Tab-separated table of C-alpha atoms and ligand atoms in Angstrom:
chain	number	residue	atom	x	y	z
A	18	UNK	CA	136.475	270.315	-71.693
A	19	UNK	CA	132.723	270.803	-72.216
A	20	UNK	CA	130.513	268.133	-70.671
A	21	UNK	CA	129.350	265.705	-73.381
A	22	UNK	CA	126.624	264.019	-71.408
A	23	UNK	CA	126.265	260.466	-70.162
A	24	UNK	CA	123.964	258.382	-72.345
A	25	UNK	CA	124.477	254.627	-72.497
A	26	UNK	CA	120.999	253.708	-73.708
A	27	UNK	CA	120.249	256.392	-76.311
A	28	UNK	CA	118.028	258.116	-73.746
A	29	UNK	CA	118.609	261.342	-75.681
A	30	UNK	CA	116.468	259.897	-78.477
A	31	UNK	CA	113.490	260.094	-76.103
A	32	UNK	CA	113.799	263.884	-75.794
A	33	UNK	CA	112.275	266.370	-78.233
A	34	UNK	CA	114.378	268.923	-80.056
A	35	UNK	CA	113.057	271.652	-77.730
A	36	UNK	CA	113.948	269.629	-74.642
A	37	UNK	CA	117.492	269.114	-75.888
A	38	UNK	CA	117.787	272.835	-76.612
A	39	UNK	CA	116.749	273.686	-73.065
A	40	UNK	CA	119.271	271.179	-71.721
A	41	UNK	CA	121.985	272.690	-73.892
A	42	UNK	CA	121.229	276.181	-72.605
A	43	UNK	CA	121.348	274.998	-68.998
A	44	UNK	CA	124.486	272.938	-69.673
A	45	UNK	CA	126.302	275.899	-71.153
A	46	UNK	CA	125.263	278.168	-68.295
A	47	UNK	CA	126.396	275.589	-65.741
A	48	UNK	CA	129.763	275.100	-67.435
A	49	UNK	CA	130.498	278.724	-68.240
A	50	UNK	CA	129.037	280.558	-65.264
A	51	UNK	CA	128.780	278.212	-62.255
A	52	UNK	CA	131.717	275.866	-62.743
A	53	UNK	CA	134.420	278.577	-62.702
A	54	UNK	CA	133.297	279.889	-59.295
A	55	UNK	CA	131.819	276.929	-57.487
A	56	UNK	CA	134.952	275.519	-55.859
A	57	UNK	CA	135.756	278.832	-54.229
A	58	UNK	CA	132.118	279.341	-53.240
A	59	UNK	CA	132.101	275.960	-51.540
A	60	UNK	CA	135.451	276.656	-49.839
A	61	UNK	CA	134.308	280.081	-48.678
A	62	UNK	CA	130.770	279.028	-47.743
A	63	UNK	CA	129.349	281.588	-50.151
A	64	UNK	CA	126.193	281.435	-52.280
A	65	UNK	CA	126.937	283.058	-55.681
A	66	UNK	CA	123.985	285.435	-55.524
A	67	UNK	CA	125.362	287.359	-58.482
A	68	UNK	CA	124.222	284.501	-60.740
A	69	UNK	CA	120.548	284.877	-59.779
A	70	UNK	CA	119.669	287.529	-62.417
A	71	UNK	CA	121.270	285.394	-65.130
A	72	UNK	CA	119.348	282.308	-64.049
A	73	UNK	CA	116.193	284.430	-64.070
A	74	UNK	CA	116.929	285.690	-67.597
A	75	UNK	CA	117.264	282.088	-68.768
A	76	UNK	CA	113.840	281.286	-67.307
A	77	UNK	CA	115.106	278.902	-64.618
A	78	UNK	CA	113.077	280.410	-61.740
A	79	UNK	CA	109.603	278.898	-61.574
A	80	UNK	CA	110.473	277.399	-64.953
A	81	UNK	CA	107.529	274.996	-65.170
A	82	UNK	CA	104.898	277.536	-64.062
A	83	UNK	CA	102.664	279.470	-66.466
A	84	UNK	CA	102.163	283.232	-66.602
A	85	UNK	CA	103.513	286.025	-64.398
A	86	UNK	CA	106.802	286.103	-66.301
A	87	UNK	CA	107.482	282.375	-65.826
A	88	UNK	CA	108.974	280.369	-68.687
A	89	UNK	CA	106.164	277.804	-68.864
A	90	UNK	CA	108.592	274.952	-69.582
A	91	UNK	CA	107.379	271.364	-69.714
A	92	UNK	CA	108.212	269.267	-66.690
A	93	UNK	CA	110.808	267.320	-68.663
A	94	UNK	CA	112.505	270.556	-69.714
A	95	UNK	CA	112.415	271.754	-66.123
A	96	UNK	CA	113.917	268.440	-65.001
A	97	UNK	CA	116.762	268.779	-67.477
A	98	UNK	CA	117.543	272.262	-66.132
A	99	UNK	CA	117.712	270.804	-62.608
A	100	UNK	CA	119.995	268.029	-63.847
A	101	UNK	CA	122.459	270.421	-65.446
A	102	UNK	CA	122.563	272.759	-62.443
A	103	UNK	CA	123.109	269.926	-59.982
A	104	UNK	CA	125.758	268.437	-62.243
A	105	UNK	CA	127.818	271.370	-61.054
A	106	UNK	CA	126.498	271.808	-57.505
A	107	UNK	CA	123.470	270.701	-55.472
A	108	UNK	CA	123.479	274.059	-53.676
A	109	UNK	CA	122.683	275.972	-56.844
A	110	UNK	CA	119.973	273.493	-57.769
A	111	UNK	CA	118.603	273.842	-54.226
A	112	UNK	CA	118.307	277.595	-54.657
A	113	UNK	CA	116.351	277.152	-57.886
A	114	UNK	CA	114.206	274.355	-56.420
A	115	UNK	CA	113.245	276.411	-53.394
A	116	UNK	CA	112.522	279.555	-55.370
A	117	UNK	CA	110.387	277.736	-57.947
A	118	UNK	CA	108.839	274.719	-56.273
A	119	UNK	CA	108.585	275.869	-52.661
A	120	UNK	CA	107.919	279.595	-52.987
A	121	UNK	CA	106.499	280.389	-56.438
A	122	UNK	CA	104.464	277.165	-56.684
A	123	UNK	CA	102.488	277.747	-53.440
A	124	UNK	CA	101.855	281.383	-54.363
A	125	UNK	CA	100.808	280.304	-57.873
A	126	UNK	CA	98.586	277.501	-56.547
A	127	UNK	CA	97.219	278.824	-53.247
A	128	UNK	CA	97.776	282.578	-53.443
A	129	UNK	CA	95.319	285.438	-53.975
A	130	UNK	CA	95.431	287.418	-57.223
A	131	UNK	CA	97.093	290.281	-55.352
A	132	UNK	CA	99.781	287.956	-53.938
A	133	UNK	CA	100.431	286.487	-57.378
A	134	UNK	CA	100.689	289.914	-59.018
A	135	UNK	CA	102.961	291.231	-56.333
A	136	UNK	CA	105.365	288.325	-55.923
A	137	UNK	CA	105.474	285.997	-58.934
A	138	UNK	CA	106.929	288.439	-61.508
A	139	UNK	CA	109.531	289.625	-58.995
A	140	UNK	CA	110.471	286.059	-58.015
A	141	UNK	CA	110.633	284.927	-61.669
A	142	UNK	CA	112.897	287.882	-62.478
A	143	UNK	CA	115.169	287.144	-59.512
A	144	UNK	CA	114.374	290.591	-58.100
A	145	UNK	CA	112.989	288.899	-55.010
A	146	UNK	CA	114.258	285.745	-53.300
A	147	UNK	CA	112.063	283.407	-51.290
A	148	UNK	CA	112.331	280.645	-48.715
A	149	UNK	CA	110.033	277.927	-47.379
A	150	UNK	CA	109.694	277.464	-43.649
A	151	UNK	CA	108.276	274.103	-42.644
A	152	UNK	CA	110.919	272.262	-40.589
A	153	UNK	CA	111.228	273.108	-36.891
A	154	UNK	CA	113.889	272.185	-34.329
A	155	UNK	CA	111.678	269.425	-32.902
A	156	UNK	CA	109.772	268.475	-36.052
A	157	UNK	CA	111.618	267.435	-39.206
A	158	UNK	CA	110.318	264.187	-40.700
A	159	UNK	CA	107.031	264.755	-38.918
A	160	UNK	CA	105.957	268.309	-39.753
A	161	UNK	CA	102.431	267.493	-38.548
A	162	UNK	CA	103.692	268.115	-35.022
A	163	UNK	CA	104.768	271.701	-35.726
A	164	UNK	CA	104.641	274.117	-32.798
A	165	UNK	CA	104.676	277.425	-34.703
A	166	UNK	CA	101.313	279.058	-34.152
A	167	UNK	CA	99.185	281.615	-35.974
A	168	UNK	CA	96.577	283.346	-33.829
A	169	UNK	CA	93.895	285.452	-35.428
A	170	UNK	CA	93.626	288.956	-33.993
A	171	UNK	CA	91.058	291.128	-35.794
A	172	UNK	CA	92.095	291.398	-39.411
A	173	UNK	CA	95.646	290.248	-38.775
A	174	UNK	CA	97.513	287.141	-37.594
A	175	UNK	CA	100.163	286.837	-34.907
A	176	UNK	CA	102.900	284.259	-35.557
A	177	UNK	CA	105.071	282.684	-32.865
A	178	UNK	CA	107.626	279.915	-33.224
A	179	UNK	CA	110.831	278.851	-34.909
A	180	UNK	CA	111.750	277.241	-38.202
A	181	UNK	CA	115.161	275.797	-38.924
A	182	UNK	CA	117.292	274.404	-41.750
A	183	UNK	CA	115.649	276.854	-44.133
A	184	UNK	CA	117.371	277.198	-47.514
A	185	UNK	CA	117.752	280.850	-48.636
A	186	UNK	CA	116.395	281.994	-45.243
A	187	UNK	CA	118.856	284.811	-44.556
A	188	UNK	CA	118.785	286.184	-48.109
A	189	UNK	CA	115.030	286.055	-48.636
A	190	UNK	CA	112.694	288.936	-49.252
A	191	UNK	CA	109.714	286.703	-48.609
A	192	UNK	CA	109.214	283.580	-46.502
A	193	UNK	CA	106.425	281.068	-47.061
A	194	UNK	CA	105.740	280.049	-43.461
A	195	UNK	CA	103.534	277.198	-42.310
A	196	UNK	CA	101.890	277.577	-38.905
A	197	UNK	CA	99.246	275.903	-36.790
A	198	UNK	CA	96.004	277.870	-36.348
A	199	UNK	CA	92.591	276.954	-34.940
A	200	UNK	CA	91.526	276.284	-38.525
A	201	UNK	CA	94.417	273.837	-39.080
A	202	UNK	CA	97.788	274.382	-40.739
A	203	UNK	CA	97.877	277.614	-42.753
A	204	UNK	CA	100.498	279.251	-44.976
A	205	UNK	CA	101.636	282.883	-44.677
A	206	UNK	CA	103.838	285.168	-46.738
A	207	UNK	CA	106.102	286.962	-44.291
A	208	UNK	CA	108.196	289.796	-45.695
A	209	UNK	CA	111.752	290.441	-44.524
A	210	UNK	CA	111.772	293.354	-42.126
A	211	UNK	CA	108.387	292.551	-40.590
A	212	UNK	CA	108.653	293.358	-36.854
A	213	UNK	CA	109.011	290.153	-34.832
A	214	UNK	CA	110.561	288.213	-37.724
A	215	UNK	CA	114.303	287.514	-37.704
A	216	UNK	CA	116.726	285.084	-39.316
A	217	UNK	CA	120.123	283.669	-38.391
A	218	UNK	CA	122.339	281.656	-40.698
A	219	UNK	CA	123.547	278.166	-39.823
A	220	UNK	CA	127.333	277.783	-39.998
A	221	UNK	CA	129.690	274.839	-39.690
A	222	UNK	CA	128.119	272.865	-42.548
A	223	UNK	CA	130.252	270.305	-44.400
A	224	UNK	CA	127.496	270.093	-47.004
A	225	UNK	CA	125.664	272.639	-49.191
A	226	UNK	CA	128.333	275.208	-48.475
A	227	UNK	CA	127.411	277.196	-51.583
A	228	UNK	CA	123.835	277.539	-50.312
A	229	UNK	CA	122.467	279.675	-47.493
A	230	UNK	CA	120.748	277.707	-44.705
A	231	UNK	CA	119.096	279.602	-41.849
A	232	UNK	CA	116.791	279.529	-38.880
A	233	UNK	CA	113.712	281.780	-38.821
A	234	UNK	CA	112.240	283.142	-35.595
A	235	UNK	CA	108.759	284.595	-35.078
A	236	UNK	CA	108.101	286.533	-31.877
A	237	UNK	CA	104.621	288.079	-31.893
A	238	UNK	CA	105.130	288.669	-35.596
A	239	UNK	CA	101.989	290.363	-36.921
A	240	UNK	CA	100.956	289.990	-40.567
A	241	UNK	CA	97.726	291.124	-42.237
A	242	UNK	CA	95.124	288.579	-43.329
A	243	UNK	CA	96.080	289.482	-46.896
A	244	UNK	CA	99.419	287.716	-46.201
A	245	UNK	CA	97.672	284.351	-45.681
A	246	UNK	CA	97.622	281.962	-48.642
A	247	UNK	CA	93.841	281.714	-49.026
A	248	UNK	CA	93.822	278.417	-50.903
A	249	UNK	CA	95.991	276.425	-48.481
A	250	UNK	CA	94.412	274.549	-45.606
A	251	UNK	CA	95.989	271.609	-43.766
A	252	UNK	CA	99.243	269.740	-44.232
A	253	UNK	CA	98.436	268.898	-47.823
A	254	UNK	CA	99.374	272.506	-48.709
A	255	UNK	CA	103.083	272.195	-47.777
A	256	UNK	CA	103.194	268.522	-48.804
A	257	UNK	CA	102.046	269.404	-52.334
A	258	UNK	CA	104.942	271.878	-52.563
A	259	UNK	CA	107.373	269.228	-51.402
A	260	UNK	CA	106.138	266.910	-54.151
A	261	UNK	CA	107.059	269.585	-56.710
A	262	UNK	CA	110.516	270.044	-55.243
A	263	UNK	CA	111.151	266.309	-54.885
A	264	UNK	CA	110.367	265.859	-58.542
A	265	UNK	CA	113.127	268.348	-59.430
A	266	UNK	CA	115.533	266.623	-57.036
A	267	UNK	CA	114.862	263.301	-58.783
A	268	UNK	CA	116.262	264.850	-61.970
A	269	UNK	CA	118.889	267.031	-60.351
A	270	UNK	CA	120.837	264.287	-58.611
A	271	UNK	CA	121.292	262.459	-61.916
A	272	UNK	CA	123.506	265.404	-62.841
A	273	UNK	CA	125.650	264.951	-59.736
A	274	UNK	CA	125.874	261.204	-60.422
A	275	UNK	CA	126.885	261.822	-64.047
A	276	UNK	CA	129.617	264.214	-62.982
A	277	UNK	CA	131.033	261.727	-60.472
A	278	UNK	CA	130.827	258.868	-62.965
A	279	UNK	CA	132.531	260.866	-65.695
A	280	UNK	CA	135.282	262.025	-63.325
A	281	UNK	CA	135.946	258.412	-62.300
A	282	UNK	CA	135.744	256.991	-65.832
A	283	UNK	CA	138.102	259.550	-67.347
A	284	UNK	CA	140.507	259.206	-64.404
A	285	UNK	CA	140.541	255.415	-64.619
A	286	UNK	CA	141.760	255.365	-68.219
A	287	UNK	CA	144.746	257.611	-67.519
A	288	UNK	CA	145.787	256.649	-63.985
A	289	UNK	CA	148.315	253.820	-64.173
A	290	UNK	CA	149.175	251.256	-61.496
A	291	UNK	CA	150.838	247.805	-61.722
A	292	UNK	CA	152.872	247.213	-64.891
A	293	UNK	CA	152.052	250.625	-66.292
A	294	UNK	CA	148.453	249.607	-66.937
A	295	UNK	CA	145.524	252.002	-66.499
A	296	UNK	CA	143.433	251.183	-63.461
A	297	UNK	CA	140.522	250.831	-65.927
A	298	UNK	CA	142.112	247.553	-67.028
A	299	UNK	CA	141.375	245.953	-63.659
A	300	UNK	CA	138.168	243.967	-63.429
A	301	UNK	CA	137.216	245.322	-60.011
A	302	UNK	CA	137.426	248.893	-61.344
A	303	UNK	CA	135.359	248.050	-64.404
A	304	UNK	CA	132.703	246.432	-62.261
A	305	UNK	CA	132.313	249.697	-60.342
A	306	UNK	CA	132.033	251.761	-63.520
A	307	UNK	CA	129.540	249.247	-64.920
A	308	UNK	CA	127.464	249.545	-61.749
A	309	UNK	CA	127.480	253.340	-61.935
A	310	UNK	CA	126.487	253.644	-65.580
A	311	UNK	CA	123.761	251.018	-65.131
A	312	UNK	CA	122.249	252.836	-62.158
A	313	UNK	CA	122.524	256.221	-63.874
A	314	UNK	CA	120.731	254.821	-66.911
A	315	UNK	CA	117.923	253.399	-64.758
A	316	UNK	CA	117.663	256.761	-62.948
A	317	UNK	CA	117.421	258.602	-66.272
A	318	UNK	CA	114.596	256.359	-67.452
A	319	UNK	CA	112.741	256.710	-64.148
A	320	UNK	CA	113.022	260.499	-64.310
A	321	UNK	CA	111.924	260.548	-67.926
A	322	UNK	CA	108.799	258.495	-67.210
A	323	UNK	CA	108.059	260.680	-64.170
A	324	UNK	CA	108.353	263.776	-66.362
A	325	UNK	CA	106.095	262.393	-69.061
A	326	UNK	CA	103.499	261.422	-66.433
A	327	UNK	CA	103.760	264.845	-64.788
A	328	UNK	CA	103.248	266.581	-68.120
A	329	UNK	CA	100.012	264.561	-68.418
A	330	UNK	CA	99.039	265.427	-64.795
A	331	UNK	CA	99.252	261.742	-63.934
A	332	UNK	CA	102.263	261.680	-61.602
A	333	UNK	CA	101.395	260.573	-58.064
A	334	UNK	CA	103.241	261.651	-54.892
A	335	UNK	CA	104.148	258.019	-54.103
A	336	UNK	CA	105.798	257.750	-57.521
A	337	UNK	CA	107.748	260.937	-56.796
A	338	UNK	CA	108.889	259.281	-53.554
A	339	UNK	CA	110.384	256.407	-55.547
A	340	UNK	CA	112.032	258.840	-57.963
A	341	UNK	CA	113.568	260.944	-55.192
A	342	UNK	CA	114.606	258.031	-52.998
A	343	UNK	CA	116.129	255.888	-55.720
A	344	UNK	CA	117.912	258.613	-57.612
A	345	UNK	CA	119.399	260.242	-54.525
A	346	UNK	CA	120.567	256.849	-53.239
A	347	UNK	CA	122.291	255.897	-56.471
A	348	UNK	CA	123.819	259.359	-56.845
A	349	UNK	CA	125.266	259.108	-53.350
A	350	UNK	CA	126.626	255.624	-54.077
A	351	UNK	CA	128.107	256.861	-57.375
A	352	UNK	CA	129.832	259.673	-55.483
A	353	UNK	CA	131.223	257.257	-52.886
A	354	UNK	CA	132.445	254.786	-55.516
A	355	UNK	CA	133.926	257.556	-57.676
A	356	UNK	CA	135.753	258.929	-54.650
A	357	UNK	CA	137.205	255.491	-54.057
A	358	UNK	CA	138.336	255.103	-57.681
A	359	UNK	CA	140.285	258.354	-57.523
A	360	UNK	CA	142.229	257.131	-54.531
A	361	UNK	CA	143.850	259.950	-52.576
A	362	UNK	CA	143.065	262.463	-55.300
A	363	UNK	CA	139.399	261.750	-54.637
A	364	UNK	CA	139.474	263.577	-51.328
A	365	UNK	CA	140.675	266.895	-52.753
A	366	UNK	CA	138.597	269.686	-54.229
A	367	UNK	CA	140.673	269.516	-57.416
A	368	UNK	CA	137.894	267.111	-58.369
A	369	UNK	CA	134.179	267.733	-57.780
A	370	UNK	CA	133.443	264.334	-56.267
A	371	UNK	CA	133.846	265.002	-52.563
A	372	UNK	CA	131.801	268.204	-52.901
A	373	UNK	CA	128.999	266.245	-54.579
A	374	UNK	CA	129.285	263.549	-51.930
A	375	UNK	CA	128.957	266.061	-49.096
A	376	UNK	CA	126.071	267.853	-50.803
A	377	UNK	CA	124.206	264.641	-51.531
A	378	UNK	CA	124.199	263.764	-47.841
A	379	UNK	CA	121.883	266.766	-47.373
A	380	UNK	CA	119.818	265.842	-50.406
A	381	UNK	CA	119.281	262.400	-48.876
A	382	UNK	CA	117.912	264.061	-45.729
A	383	UNK	CA	115.891	267.002	-46.980
A	384	UNK	CA	112.561	266.877	-48.770
A	385	UNK	CA	111.746	263.632	-46.977
A	386	UNK	CA	114.509	261.309	-45.832
A	387	UNK	CA	115.280	258.022	-47.541
A	388	UNK	CA	113.403	256.243	-44.717
A	389	UNK	CA	110.307	258.397	-45.019
A	390	UNK	CA	110.078	257.820	-48.771
A	391	UNK	CA	110.470	254.082	-48.185
A	392	UNK	CA	107.473	254.328	-45.847
A	393	UNK	CA	105.459	256.246	-48.472
A	394	UNK	CA	106.198	253.522	-51.026
A	395	UNK	CA	105.462	250.852	-48.426
A	396	UNK	CA	102.116	252.402	-47.620
A	397	UNK	CA	101.277	252.641	-51.315
A	398	UNK	CA	101.911	248.956	-51.974
A	399	UNK	CA	100.449	247.541	-48.753
A	400	UNK	CA	97.791	250.046	-47.776
A	401	UNK	CA	99.320	250.072	-44.289
A	402	UNK	CA	100.898	253.260	-42.904
A	403	UNK	CA	104.029	252.534	-40.846
A	404	UNK	CA	105.209	256.024	-39.920
A	405	UNK	CA	104.582	255.647	-36.166
B	530	FAD	C1	120.879	271.686	-46.278
B	530	FAD	C2	119.438	271.553	-45.825
B	530	FAD	C3	118.480	272.398	-46.362
B	530	FAD	C4	117.145	272.311	-45.923
B	530	FAD	N1	116.213	273.178	-46.430
B	530	FAD	C5	114.960	273.199	-45.896
B	530	FAD	C6	114.013	274.198	-46.298
B	530	FAD	O1	114.296	275.027	-47.171
B	530	FAD	N2	112.799	274.226	-45.677
B	530	FAD	C7	112.458	273.320	-44.716
B	530	FAD	O2	111.336	273.410	-44.195
B	530	FAD	N3	113.323	272.339	-44.318
B	530	FAD	C8	114.565	272.266	-44.894
B	530	FAD	N4	115.484	271.309	-44.472
B	530	FAD	C9	115.100	270.406	-43.405
B	530	FAD	C10	114.841	268.982	-43.865
B	530	FAD	O3	113.654	268.920	-44.604
B	530	FAD	C11	114.825	268.082	-42.623
B	530	FAD	O4	116.176	268.007	-42.167
B	530	FAD	C12	114.280	266.699	-42.921
B	530	FAD	O5	112.876	266.737	-43.076
B	530	FAD	C13	114.593	265.691	-41.802
B	530	FAD	O6	114.266	266.212	-40.562
B	530	FAD	P1	115.325	266.157	-39.347
B	530	FAD	O7	116.612	266.706	-39.844
B	530	FAD	O8	114.683	266.800	-38.193
B	530	FAD	O9	115.569	264.621	-39.086
B	530	FAD	P2	114.648	263.656	-38.206
B	530	FAD	O10	113.229	263.767	-38.621
B	530	FAD	O11	114.983	263.843	-36.769
B	530	FAD	O12	115.186	262.223	-38.679
B	530	FAD	C14	116.421	261.692	-38.192
B	530	FAD	C15	116.509	260.240	-38.674
B	530	FAD	O13	115.410	259.496	-38.157
B	530	FAD	C16	114.725	258.872	-39.217
B	530	FAD	N5	113.291	258.790	-38.931
B	530	FAD	C17	112.473	259.747	-38.443
B	530	FAD	N6	111.218	259.275	-38.349
B	530	FAD	C18	111.243	258.019	-38.823
B	530	FAD	C19	110.265	256.993	-39.009
B	530	FAD	N7	108.961	257.190	-38.705
B	530	FAD	N8	110.656	255.805	-39.492
B	530	FAD	C20	111.955	255.591	-39.838
B	530	FAD	N9	112.925	256.507	-39.699
B	530	FAD	C21	112.568	257.696	-39.187
B	530	FAD	C22	114.991	259.738	-40.426
B	530	FAD	O14	114.776	259.018	-41.653
B	530	FAD	C23	116.449	260.116	-40.198
B	530	FAD	O15	117.268	259.058	-40.619
B	530	FAD	C24	116.788	271.342	-44.959
B	530	FAD	C25	117.764	270.456	-44.466
B	530	FAD	C26	119.077	270.557	-44.887
B	530	FAD	C27	120.102	269.597	-44.351
């Protein structure tokens, strides 16, 4: 049955006709193209790369960027696309987030004209795939400590170091790589096949199984100065990209929460226990459903206000931290509660809940952990940084 949406508070009335049309397009794509394959992809640990051209045709890649073949969607429209994709699987939303917010955004914002002309149309069309290399084995929450270096040598740069937990790494044509140079932290576009650059995929994941996650290694990897992002200097370059991606996550996880809620609600009215009564007739079950729909509604309103502020260029990174932290936390709790309400059935992949639950554990960790976003909010309201 087609997904009808979850809307307790007439939140749909806050969207424009165009926004609802975009959501409908994404919803149909998610239901008709991703849903039929996603369980097997997750089982097999396979990213459905064959869907990339279709997502490109629908304008999902770099959706909220202007020019260069990008769809130029509003940030609310973009958020609704993320929501519908993640309603089916966080791994697919992760692919789109990385391509748009972590690869196309930095090229769009910090790249040279030649870099933009070369890469943005190809990335928007899905003819090229990108990844974003910031995290290192020893530096996750604290990327400021990164050890990867870029040494200037004439008119080229020599990169050395390792990045890990990189979404799309092994399938990328281009990697946005952040490295420490004498001038500070700089960004480079490293093409697949460049001598000294190699990737290896990470296996054994219980989470994000329909997404490729890799390590990147740089051993005297030489790139021309034209591969440096000229507008990026210092950690604020990668952090600004993360803000873009976190914004999309704040919307995306609402989709996962909605799917878990709807699975639990519909199950609870048909599953009977004790005197042939549906489990929905028990007060403890209703309390859980009431909690879920309340938190989903609050998450929807938070995302909506974030989107409206972003469309007016007024959204601050510390607000994005609240959006990401809150919405991921409630989505994860919805998944856990929904799993519980399905009893034993909840642990099987006949239902999407356990897959969402496993995926959301990654979403809680990446793009700034729950703790780190708490510290960002804490710093914002007290003026005191507590990271160390
Ligand atoms: C599936 C997946 C995909 C990813 N994709 C990418 C990608 O595409 N590109 C990329 O660059 N990275 C990516 N990452 C990496 C991700 O961003 C990091 O895992 C994340 O930043 C956390 O780093 P860490 O895993 O090293 O954990 P750590 O930083 O070691 O943290 C471990 C724990 O310690 C806590 N902690 C650390 N410091 C503090 C503190 N000061 N105060 C309180 N608590 C603290 C954390 O909150 C966490 O609970 C991905 C990760 C996953 C799981």
